Structure formats: structure tokens, C-alpha cells
Short mmCIF file of C-alpha atoms (C1' of nucleotides) in Angstrom, two decimals:
data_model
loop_
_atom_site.label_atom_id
_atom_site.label_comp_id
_atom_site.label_asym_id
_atom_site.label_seq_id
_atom_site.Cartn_x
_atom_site.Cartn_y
_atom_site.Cartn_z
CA UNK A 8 2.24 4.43 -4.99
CA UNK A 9 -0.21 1.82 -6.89
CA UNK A 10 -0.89 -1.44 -5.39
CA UNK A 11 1.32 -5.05 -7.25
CA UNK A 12 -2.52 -5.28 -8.76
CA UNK A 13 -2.51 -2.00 -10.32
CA UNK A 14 1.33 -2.62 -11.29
CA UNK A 15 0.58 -5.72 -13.06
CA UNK A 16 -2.39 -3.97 -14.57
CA UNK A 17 -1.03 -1.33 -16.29
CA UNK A 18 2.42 -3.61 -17.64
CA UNK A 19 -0.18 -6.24 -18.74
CA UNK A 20 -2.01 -3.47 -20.35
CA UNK A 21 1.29 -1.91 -21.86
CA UNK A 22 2.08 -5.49 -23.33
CA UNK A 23 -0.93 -6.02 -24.80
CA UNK A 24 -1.29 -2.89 -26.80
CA UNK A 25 2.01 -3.85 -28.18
CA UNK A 26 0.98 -7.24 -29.34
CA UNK A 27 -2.73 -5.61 -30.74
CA UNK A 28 -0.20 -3.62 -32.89
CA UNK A 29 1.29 -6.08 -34.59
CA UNK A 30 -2.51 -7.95 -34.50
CA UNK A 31 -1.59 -10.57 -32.15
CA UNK A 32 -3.43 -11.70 -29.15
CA UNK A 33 -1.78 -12.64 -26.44
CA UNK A 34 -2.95 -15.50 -23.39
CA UNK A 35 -2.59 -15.15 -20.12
CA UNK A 36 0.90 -17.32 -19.84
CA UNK A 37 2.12 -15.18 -22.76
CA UNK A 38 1.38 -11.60 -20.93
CA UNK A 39 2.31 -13.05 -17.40
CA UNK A 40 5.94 -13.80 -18.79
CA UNK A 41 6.48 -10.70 -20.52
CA UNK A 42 6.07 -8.75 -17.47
CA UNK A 43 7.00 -10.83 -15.33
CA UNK A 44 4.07 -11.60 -13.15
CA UNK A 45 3.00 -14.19 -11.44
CA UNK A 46 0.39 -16.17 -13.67
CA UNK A 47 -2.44 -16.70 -11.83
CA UNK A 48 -2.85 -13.43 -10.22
CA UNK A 49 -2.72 -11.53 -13.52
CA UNK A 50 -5.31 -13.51 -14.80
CA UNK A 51 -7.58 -12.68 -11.77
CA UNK A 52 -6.30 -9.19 -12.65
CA UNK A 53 -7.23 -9.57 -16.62
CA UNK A 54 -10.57 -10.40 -15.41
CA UNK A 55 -10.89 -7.14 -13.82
CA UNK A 56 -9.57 -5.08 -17.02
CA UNK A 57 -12.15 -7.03 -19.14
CA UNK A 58 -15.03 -6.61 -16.91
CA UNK A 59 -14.19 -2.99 -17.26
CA UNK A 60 -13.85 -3.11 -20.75
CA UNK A 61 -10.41 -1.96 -20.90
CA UNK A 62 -9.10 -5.03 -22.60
CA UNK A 63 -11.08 -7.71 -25.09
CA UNK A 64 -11.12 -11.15 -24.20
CA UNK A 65 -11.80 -13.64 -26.20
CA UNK A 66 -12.33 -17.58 -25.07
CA UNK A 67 -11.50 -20.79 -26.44
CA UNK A 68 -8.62 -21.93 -29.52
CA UNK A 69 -6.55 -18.31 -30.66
CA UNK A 70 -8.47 -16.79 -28.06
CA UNK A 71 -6.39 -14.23 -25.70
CA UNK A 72 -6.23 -10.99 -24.85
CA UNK A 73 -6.36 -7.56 -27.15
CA UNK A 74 -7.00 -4.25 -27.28
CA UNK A 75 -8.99 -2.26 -30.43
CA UNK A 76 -6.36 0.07 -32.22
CA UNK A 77 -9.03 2.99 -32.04
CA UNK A 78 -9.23 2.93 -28.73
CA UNK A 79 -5.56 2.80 -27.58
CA UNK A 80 -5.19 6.41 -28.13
CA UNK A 81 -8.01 7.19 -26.01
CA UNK A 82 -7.21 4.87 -23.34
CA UNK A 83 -5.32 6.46 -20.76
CA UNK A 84 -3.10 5.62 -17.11
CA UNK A 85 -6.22 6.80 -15.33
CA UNK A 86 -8.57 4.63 -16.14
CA UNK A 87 -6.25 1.33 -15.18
CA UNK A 88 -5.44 3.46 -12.22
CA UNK A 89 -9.55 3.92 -11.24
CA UNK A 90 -10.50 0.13 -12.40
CA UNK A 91 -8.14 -1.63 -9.99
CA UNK A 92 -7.16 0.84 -7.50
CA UNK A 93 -10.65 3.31 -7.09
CA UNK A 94 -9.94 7.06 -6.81
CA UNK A 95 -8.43 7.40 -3.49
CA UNK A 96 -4.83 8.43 -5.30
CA UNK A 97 -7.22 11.40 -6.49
CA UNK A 98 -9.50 12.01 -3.61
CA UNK A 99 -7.32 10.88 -0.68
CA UNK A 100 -6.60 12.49 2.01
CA UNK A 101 -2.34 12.09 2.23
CA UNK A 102 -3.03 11.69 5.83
CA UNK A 103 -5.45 8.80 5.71
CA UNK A 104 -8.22 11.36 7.28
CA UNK A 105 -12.22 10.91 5.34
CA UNK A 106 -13.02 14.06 6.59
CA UNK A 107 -10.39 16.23 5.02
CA UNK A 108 -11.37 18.81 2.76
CA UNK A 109 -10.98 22.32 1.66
CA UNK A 110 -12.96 23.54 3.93
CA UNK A 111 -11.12 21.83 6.78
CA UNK A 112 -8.25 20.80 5.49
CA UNK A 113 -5.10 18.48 7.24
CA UNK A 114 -1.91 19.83 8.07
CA UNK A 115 -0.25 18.61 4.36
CA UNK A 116 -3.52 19.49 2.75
CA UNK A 117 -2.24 22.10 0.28
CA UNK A 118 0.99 20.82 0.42
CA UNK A 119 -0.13 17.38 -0.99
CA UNK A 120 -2.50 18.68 -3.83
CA UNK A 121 0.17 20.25 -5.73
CA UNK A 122 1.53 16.74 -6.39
CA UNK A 123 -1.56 14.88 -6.94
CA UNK A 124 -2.58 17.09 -8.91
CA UNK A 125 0.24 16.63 -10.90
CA UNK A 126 0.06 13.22 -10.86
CA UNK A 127 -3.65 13.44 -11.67
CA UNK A 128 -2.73 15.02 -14.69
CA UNK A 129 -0.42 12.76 -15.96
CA UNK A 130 -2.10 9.78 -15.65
CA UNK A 131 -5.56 11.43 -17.31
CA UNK A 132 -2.89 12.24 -20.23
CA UNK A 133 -0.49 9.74 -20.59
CA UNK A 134 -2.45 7.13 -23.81
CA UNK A 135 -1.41 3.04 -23.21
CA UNK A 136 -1.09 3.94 -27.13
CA UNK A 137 2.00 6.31 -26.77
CA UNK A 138 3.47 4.34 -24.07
CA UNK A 139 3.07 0.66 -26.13
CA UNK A 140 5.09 2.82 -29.19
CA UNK A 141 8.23 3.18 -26.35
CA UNK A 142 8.16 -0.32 -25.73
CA UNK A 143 8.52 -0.85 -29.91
CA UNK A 144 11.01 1.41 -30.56
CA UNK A 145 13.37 -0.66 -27.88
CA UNK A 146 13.21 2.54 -25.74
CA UNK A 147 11.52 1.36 -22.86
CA UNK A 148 11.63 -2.57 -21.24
CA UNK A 149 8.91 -3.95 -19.31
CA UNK A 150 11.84 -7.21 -17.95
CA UNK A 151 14.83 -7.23 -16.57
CA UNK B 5 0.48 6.38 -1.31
CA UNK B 6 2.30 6.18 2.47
CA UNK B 7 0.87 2.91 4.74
CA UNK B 8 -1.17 3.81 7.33
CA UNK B 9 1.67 3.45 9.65
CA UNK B 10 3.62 6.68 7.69
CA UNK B 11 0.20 8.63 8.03
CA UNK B 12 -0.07 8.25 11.97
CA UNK B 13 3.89 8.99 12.05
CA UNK B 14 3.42 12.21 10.49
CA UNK B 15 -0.12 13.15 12.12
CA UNK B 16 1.66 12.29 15.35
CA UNK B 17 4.79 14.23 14.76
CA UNK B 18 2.94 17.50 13.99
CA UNK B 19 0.88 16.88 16.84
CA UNK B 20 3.78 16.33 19.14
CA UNK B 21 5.49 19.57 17.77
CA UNK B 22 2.21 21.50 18.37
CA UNK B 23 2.42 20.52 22.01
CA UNK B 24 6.30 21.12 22.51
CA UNK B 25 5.74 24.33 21.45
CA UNK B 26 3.21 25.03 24.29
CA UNK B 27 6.44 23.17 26.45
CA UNK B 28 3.73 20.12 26.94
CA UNK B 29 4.84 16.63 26.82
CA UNK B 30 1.99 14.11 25.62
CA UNK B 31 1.21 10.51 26.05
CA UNK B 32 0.63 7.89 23.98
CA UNK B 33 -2.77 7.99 25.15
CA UNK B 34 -2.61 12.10 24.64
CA UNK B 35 -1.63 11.73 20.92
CA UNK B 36 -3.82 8.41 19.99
CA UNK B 37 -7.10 10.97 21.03
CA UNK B 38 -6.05 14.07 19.28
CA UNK B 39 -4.74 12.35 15.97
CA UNK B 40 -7.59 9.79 15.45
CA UNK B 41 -5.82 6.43 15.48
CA UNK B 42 -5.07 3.05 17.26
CA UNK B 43 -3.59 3.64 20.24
CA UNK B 44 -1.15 0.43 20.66
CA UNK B 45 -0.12 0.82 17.15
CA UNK B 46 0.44 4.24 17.33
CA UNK B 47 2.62 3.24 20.01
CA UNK B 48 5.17 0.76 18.18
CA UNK B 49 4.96 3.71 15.68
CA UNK B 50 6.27 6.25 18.30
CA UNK B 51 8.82 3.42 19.17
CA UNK B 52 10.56 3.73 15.60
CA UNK B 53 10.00 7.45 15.73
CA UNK B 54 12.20 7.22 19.28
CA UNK B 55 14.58 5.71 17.50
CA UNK B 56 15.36 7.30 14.73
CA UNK B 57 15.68 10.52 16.85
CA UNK B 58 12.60 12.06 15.18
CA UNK B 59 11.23 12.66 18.63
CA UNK B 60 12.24 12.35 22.35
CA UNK B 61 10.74 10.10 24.86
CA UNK B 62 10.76 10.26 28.56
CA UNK B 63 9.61 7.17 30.47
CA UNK B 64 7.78 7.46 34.06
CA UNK B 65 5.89 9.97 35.65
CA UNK B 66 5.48 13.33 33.70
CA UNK B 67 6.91 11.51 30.44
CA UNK B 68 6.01 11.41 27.06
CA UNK B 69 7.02 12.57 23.78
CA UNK B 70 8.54 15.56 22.77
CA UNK B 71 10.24 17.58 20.12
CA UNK B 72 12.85 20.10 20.81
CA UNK B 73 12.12 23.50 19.94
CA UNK B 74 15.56 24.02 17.87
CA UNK B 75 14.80 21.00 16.26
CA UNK B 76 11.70 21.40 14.47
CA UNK B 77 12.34 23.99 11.35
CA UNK B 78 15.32 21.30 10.79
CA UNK B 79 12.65 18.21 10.82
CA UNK B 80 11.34 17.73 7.61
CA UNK B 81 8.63 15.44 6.49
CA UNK B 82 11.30 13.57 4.29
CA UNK B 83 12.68 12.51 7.29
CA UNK B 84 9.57 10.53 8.57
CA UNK B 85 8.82 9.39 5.67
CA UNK B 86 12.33 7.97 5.14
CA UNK B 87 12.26 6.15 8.95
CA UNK B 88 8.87 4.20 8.49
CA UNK B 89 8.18 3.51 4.71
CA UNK B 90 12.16 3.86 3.37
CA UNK B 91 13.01 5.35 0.01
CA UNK B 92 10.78 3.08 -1.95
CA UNK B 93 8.63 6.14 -2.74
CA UNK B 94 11.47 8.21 -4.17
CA UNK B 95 13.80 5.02 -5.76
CA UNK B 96 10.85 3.03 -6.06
CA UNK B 97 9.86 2.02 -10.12
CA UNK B 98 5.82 2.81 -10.54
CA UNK B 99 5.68 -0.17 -12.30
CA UNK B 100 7.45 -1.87 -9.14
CA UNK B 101 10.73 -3.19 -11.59
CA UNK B 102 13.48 -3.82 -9.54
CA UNK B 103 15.77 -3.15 -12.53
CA UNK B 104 13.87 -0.18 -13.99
CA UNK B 105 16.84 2.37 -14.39
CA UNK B 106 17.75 5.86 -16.06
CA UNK B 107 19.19 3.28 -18.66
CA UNK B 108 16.62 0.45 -18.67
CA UNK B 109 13.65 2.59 -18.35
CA UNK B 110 10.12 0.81 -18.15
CA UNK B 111 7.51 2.61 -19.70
CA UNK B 112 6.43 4.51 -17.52
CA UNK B 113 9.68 5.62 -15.74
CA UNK B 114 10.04 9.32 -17.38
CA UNK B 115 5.99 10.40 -16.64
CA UNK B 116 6.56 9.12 -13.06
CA UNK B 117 9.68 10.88 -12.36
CA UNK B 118 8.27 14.64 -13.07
CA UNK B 119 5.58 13.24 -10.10
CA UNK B 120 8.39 11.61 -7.93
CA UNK B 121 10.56 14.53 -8.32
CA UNK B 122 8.09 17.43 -7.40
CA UNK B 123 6.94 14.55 -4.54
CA UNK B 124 10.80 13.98 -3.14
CA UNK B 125 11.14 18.59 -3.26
CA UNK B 126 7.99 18.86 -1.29
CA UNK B 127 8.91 16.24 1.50
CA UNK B 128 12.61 17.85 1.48
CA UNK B 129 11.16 21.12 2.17
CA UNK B 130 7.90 20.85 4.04
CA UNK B 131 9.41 21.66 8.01
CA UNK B 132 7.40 20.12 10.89
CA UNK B 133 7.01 23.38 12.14
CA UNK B 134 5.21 24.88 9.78
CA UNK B 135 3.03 22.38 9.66
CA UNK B 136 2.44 22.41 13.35
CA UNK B 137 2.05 25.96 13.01
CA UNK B 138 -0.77 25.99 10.96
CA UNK B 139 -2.52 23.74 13.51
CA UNK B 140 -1.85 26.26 16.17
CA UNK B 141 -3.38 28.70 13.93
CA UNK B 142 -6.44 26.75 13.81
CA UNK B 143 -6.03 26.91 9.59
CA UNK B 144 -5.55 23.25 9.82
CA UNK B 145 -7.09 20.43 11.46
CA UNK B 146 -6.31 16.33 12.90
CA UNK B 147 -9.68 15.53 13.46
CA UNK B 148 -12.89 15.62 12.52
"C1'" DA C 20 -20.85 -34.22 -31.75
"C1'" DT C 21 -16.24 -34.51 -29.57
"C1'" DA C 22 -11.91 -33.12 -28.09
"C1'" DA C 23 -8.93 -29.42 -27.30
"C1'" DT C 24 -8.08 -24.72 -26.00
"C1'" DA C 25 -8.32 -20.71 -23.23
"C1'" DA C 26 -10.51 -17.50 -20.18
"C1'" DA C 27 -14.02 -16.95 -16.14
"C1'" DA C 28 -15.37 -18.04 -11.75
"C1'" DG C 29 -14.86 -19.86 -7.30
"C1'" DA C 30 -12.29 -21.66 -3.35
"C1'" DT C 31 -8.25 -21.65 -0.73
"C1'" DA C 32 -3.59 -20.39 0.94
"C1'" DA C 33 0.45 -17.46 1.96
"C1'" DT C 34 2.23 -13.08 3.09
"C1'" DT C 35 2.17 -8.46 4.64
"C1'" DT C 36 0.16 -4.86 7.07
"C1'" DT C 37 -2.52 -3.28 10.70
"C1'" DA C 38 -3.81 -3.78 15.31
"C1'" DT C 39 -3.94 -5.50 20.15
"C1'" DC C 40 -2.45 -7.45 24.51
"C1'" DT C 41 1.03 -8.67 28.03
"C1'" DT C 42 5.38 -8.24 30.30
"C1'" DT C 43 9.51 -5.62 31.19
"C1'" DT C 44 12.27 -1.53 31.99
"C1'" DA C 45 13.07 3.22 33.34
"C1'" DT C 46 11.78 7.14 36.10
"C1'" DT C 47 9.48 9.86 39.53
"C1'" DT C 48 7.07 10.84 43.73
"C1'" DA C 49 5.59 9.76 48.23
"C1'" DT D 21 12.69 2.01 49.27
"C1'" DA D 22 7.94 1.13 47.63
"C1'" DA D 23 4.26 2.40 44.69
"C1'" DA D 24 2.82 4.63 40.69
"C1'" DT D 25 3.51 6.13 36.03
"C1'" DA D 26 4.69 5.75 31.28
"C1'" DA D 27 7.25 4.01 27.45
"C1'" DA D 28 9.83 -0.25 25.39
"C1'" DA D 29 9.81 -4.76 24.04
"C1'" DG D 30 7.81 -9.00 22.88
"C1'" DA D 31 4.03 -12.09 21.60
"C1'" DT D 32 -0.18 -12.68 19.31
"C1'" DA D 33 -4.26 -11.74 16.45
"C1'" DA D 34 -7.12 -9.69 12.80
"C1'" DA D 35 -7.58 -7.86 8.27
"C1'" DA D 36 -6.10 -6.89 3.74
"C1'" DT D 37 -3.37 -7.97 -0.10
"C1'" DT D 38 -1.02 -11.09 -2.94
"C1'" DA D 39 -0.92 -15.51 -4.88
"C1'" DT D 40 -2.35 -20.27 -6.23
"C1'" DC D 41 -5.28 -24.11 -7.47
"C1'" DT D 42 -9.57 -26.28 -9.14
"C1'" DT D 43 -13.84 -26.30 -11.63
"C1'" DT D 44 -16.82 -24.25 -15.05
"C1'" DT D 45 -18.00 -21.96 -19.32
"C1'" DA D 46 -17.29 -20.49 -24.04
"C1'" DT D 47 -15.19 -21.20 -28.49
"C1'" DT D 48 -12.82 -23.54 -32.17
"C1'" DA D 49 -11.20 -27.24 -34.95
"C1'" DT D 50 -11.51 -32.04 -35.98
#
DNA sequence: ATAATAAAAGATAATTTTATCTTTTATTTA
DNA sequence: TAAATAAAAGATAAAATTATCTTTTATTAT
């Protein structure tokens, strides 16, 4: 579905919301254990999230990685999704063809759109917020 | 959300069913024009398709691949799926866990299983001769 | 100011996927 | 039976993705 880069982007994301609520900021060899990733990828893959301003980063002594309370309820799947992986889950053709379209649409067209549009619409309404408040209540695990 | 080697399996499928149902056998060559891909790798594709009995092949003069009439409302795109990419995209976790579970859930596991589910019906029940139909109708298209 | 901390940036390496090329095997037609 | 045809099998190569390591930059505390 998503690419290991994407995975890791969304746990890491996940993670850190958690930590933000309870005000702690988290480094990169703190995140990459929690979800099990390997280190120096996810920080290649932090980088990204920052640069998109998806995460704060902050340098140096108690530096690390947080997100702003406000904006965890208004941070959704989709945007992880776009930063790391572009739109082609959205705009793809499920055949791999650039010139499908509506107008001249491939075999699974139609077929296809019903599900990505489903899964468009989950991910453009699914908050890191709600999904960081599983994680606390011990509902959901992000490790084995 | 299938590798490019799933997306020339299926183009190459409903191609090949088109074809059968005009009784013509194609080529490797044949299929490689009309569907738009590599032609050697759409070969060792074919190869796997051979094998898992998705299509026929004939060697020698007048060969090629085929699909037997009675065959193709059985074939569904499931089943292609299945033989090149494996069941990843159905038991698959989104968040690639290995022990994400019903009972260990990670936190994304109940949003992505609405997608996976409506995902898993529509390859179950999408028939390669409908598909191939549509072609034949000229509602659909391989190319551009 | 200096040392320590932690992320950013850059370079490199391993693995997987995609793609190609060559040789072999099966089948048909002349 | 020999030549031609077409797929199968095997070896290799290119590209993309995943992963690691080193150096630099920013920040904090001493």
C-alpha cells in the first residue's frame, strides 16, 4: 500500500503526538525504538516531516522531536501520506497507465475508484490526534 | 498499491482474454505492443502467469497465450493478484507490523480494514471477462 | 568561550524491484 | 528429419528503495 518510508512516517508521527501529550520531546533513538525502525533511516525520514512542517524539530541539549497540541487535531493521514509518498495513491492509475482518465478510462478504472476513494476519505479524516489517544488508552500498540 | 509486475499481469490477462474471445492466440511480442510494457519482463511475468494456470501457453509455431473461454467469468482479479504480489495486500498491516492483529491492533489497523475489506470484495468479484468485455466494447482502453 | 548534545546534510552501501539478454526446450511445418 | 517458431529457463544489468555512516550546523549548559 504505502512505501517502509511512509510506514515509518506515519508510526513516528503516531509516537510523537503521544509524547507532545504528555509534553515530552522525543530524539530520534527514542522514536526509532518505539516503532521499531531502523535509526538512521527514520531520521532521514524526520527530516522530511520537518521540512514539511508536519513535525517541530528542535536542535541541540532537550532538543527532539514534537508536535503543537493545536495542530494534532487538524493534522490528518493524508498529509503524511502526500509528504513522503506524493499523490499517486489518489491520482494513480491502478494499472500503472499516465494516461488514464475518465474520459478514457482502463479496464479497472471504475472498479478501482470506489476504493480509493474510500481510502481517500479516510486518510483526509482520520486526525494523528485521535489515533495518538488509541495508543494512550492501551488500545492500540505500535511494537510487538 | 500492486508492483509494476501485478499491473502488467492484469493488463496482460485482460488483454489475453480479449483475444481468446476472438479464438486468437497472442505472443509475447503481441501482448508487450498492445498493453504498453517491457517486453522481456512481461515475459517472466507470463511465465508465473503459466504457472499458476491463470493462462495457457503453447510453445512453437502458432503458439502463444491463451485463456479458455469457460474459464474466464471463473478468473477473477483476486486470483492474479494473489499469484504475483501474494496476500500481503489483504493480510498485510498498513503500518507494515508483522504482529499487528485483531488483538494487538496498531493504530491504524481498524481505518485500514474498512479500505482492505471493500479492496479484498472488489478483487473477489471483478471477473476477467467483464473486464475484457468492456475493452471489446471499446468503453475501456490499454493504451494511450 | 568551550564542551556536550542532537538534528541536518551529505556520501555511500545493501537490497529489492524492474528490466534485458542469452541459451534451452517444445512444437510445427516444410 | 531439418529448419523455423515461440515460450521457458537462466544469467546479468539497471534503477529504485531501503538503510547506514560521516561530517556539519545549531543549541544549550558549564
Amino acid at each position: 500500500m504505502f512505501s517502509k518510508a511512509c510506514e515509518y512516517a506515519i508510526r513516528s508521527t503516531i509516537y510523537i503526538a503521544e509524547q507532545s501529550n504528555l509534553d515530552k520531546r522525543v530524539s530520534i533513538t527514542d522514536i526509532a525504538k518505539a516503532i521499531d525502525s531502523p535509526e538512521a533511516f527514520t531520521a532521514k525520514i524526520l527530516q522530511q516531516l520537518s521540512k514539511n512542517q508536519i513535525i517541530d524539530s528542535i536542535k541541540g541539549p532537550n532538543g527532539g522531536f514534537s508536535i503543537e497540541k493545536k495542530n494534532m487535531r487538524n493534522l490528518k493521514l493524508s498529509q503524511i501520506v502526500l509528504a513522503i509518498d506524493g499523490d499517486s495513491i489518489y491520482k494513480g492509475c491502478g494499472l500503472g497507465f499516465k494516461e488514464c482518465s475518465e474520459k478514457q478510462p482502463c479496464p479497472v478504472h471504475n472498479k478501482f475508484k470506489i476504493v480509493r476513494d474510500e481510502l481517500k476519505y479516510m486518510l483526509e479524516n482520520t486526525t494523528i490526534l485521535e489515533l495518538s489517544l488509541g495508543l494512550k488508552e492501551g488500545l492500540t500498540f505500535l511494537h510487538r
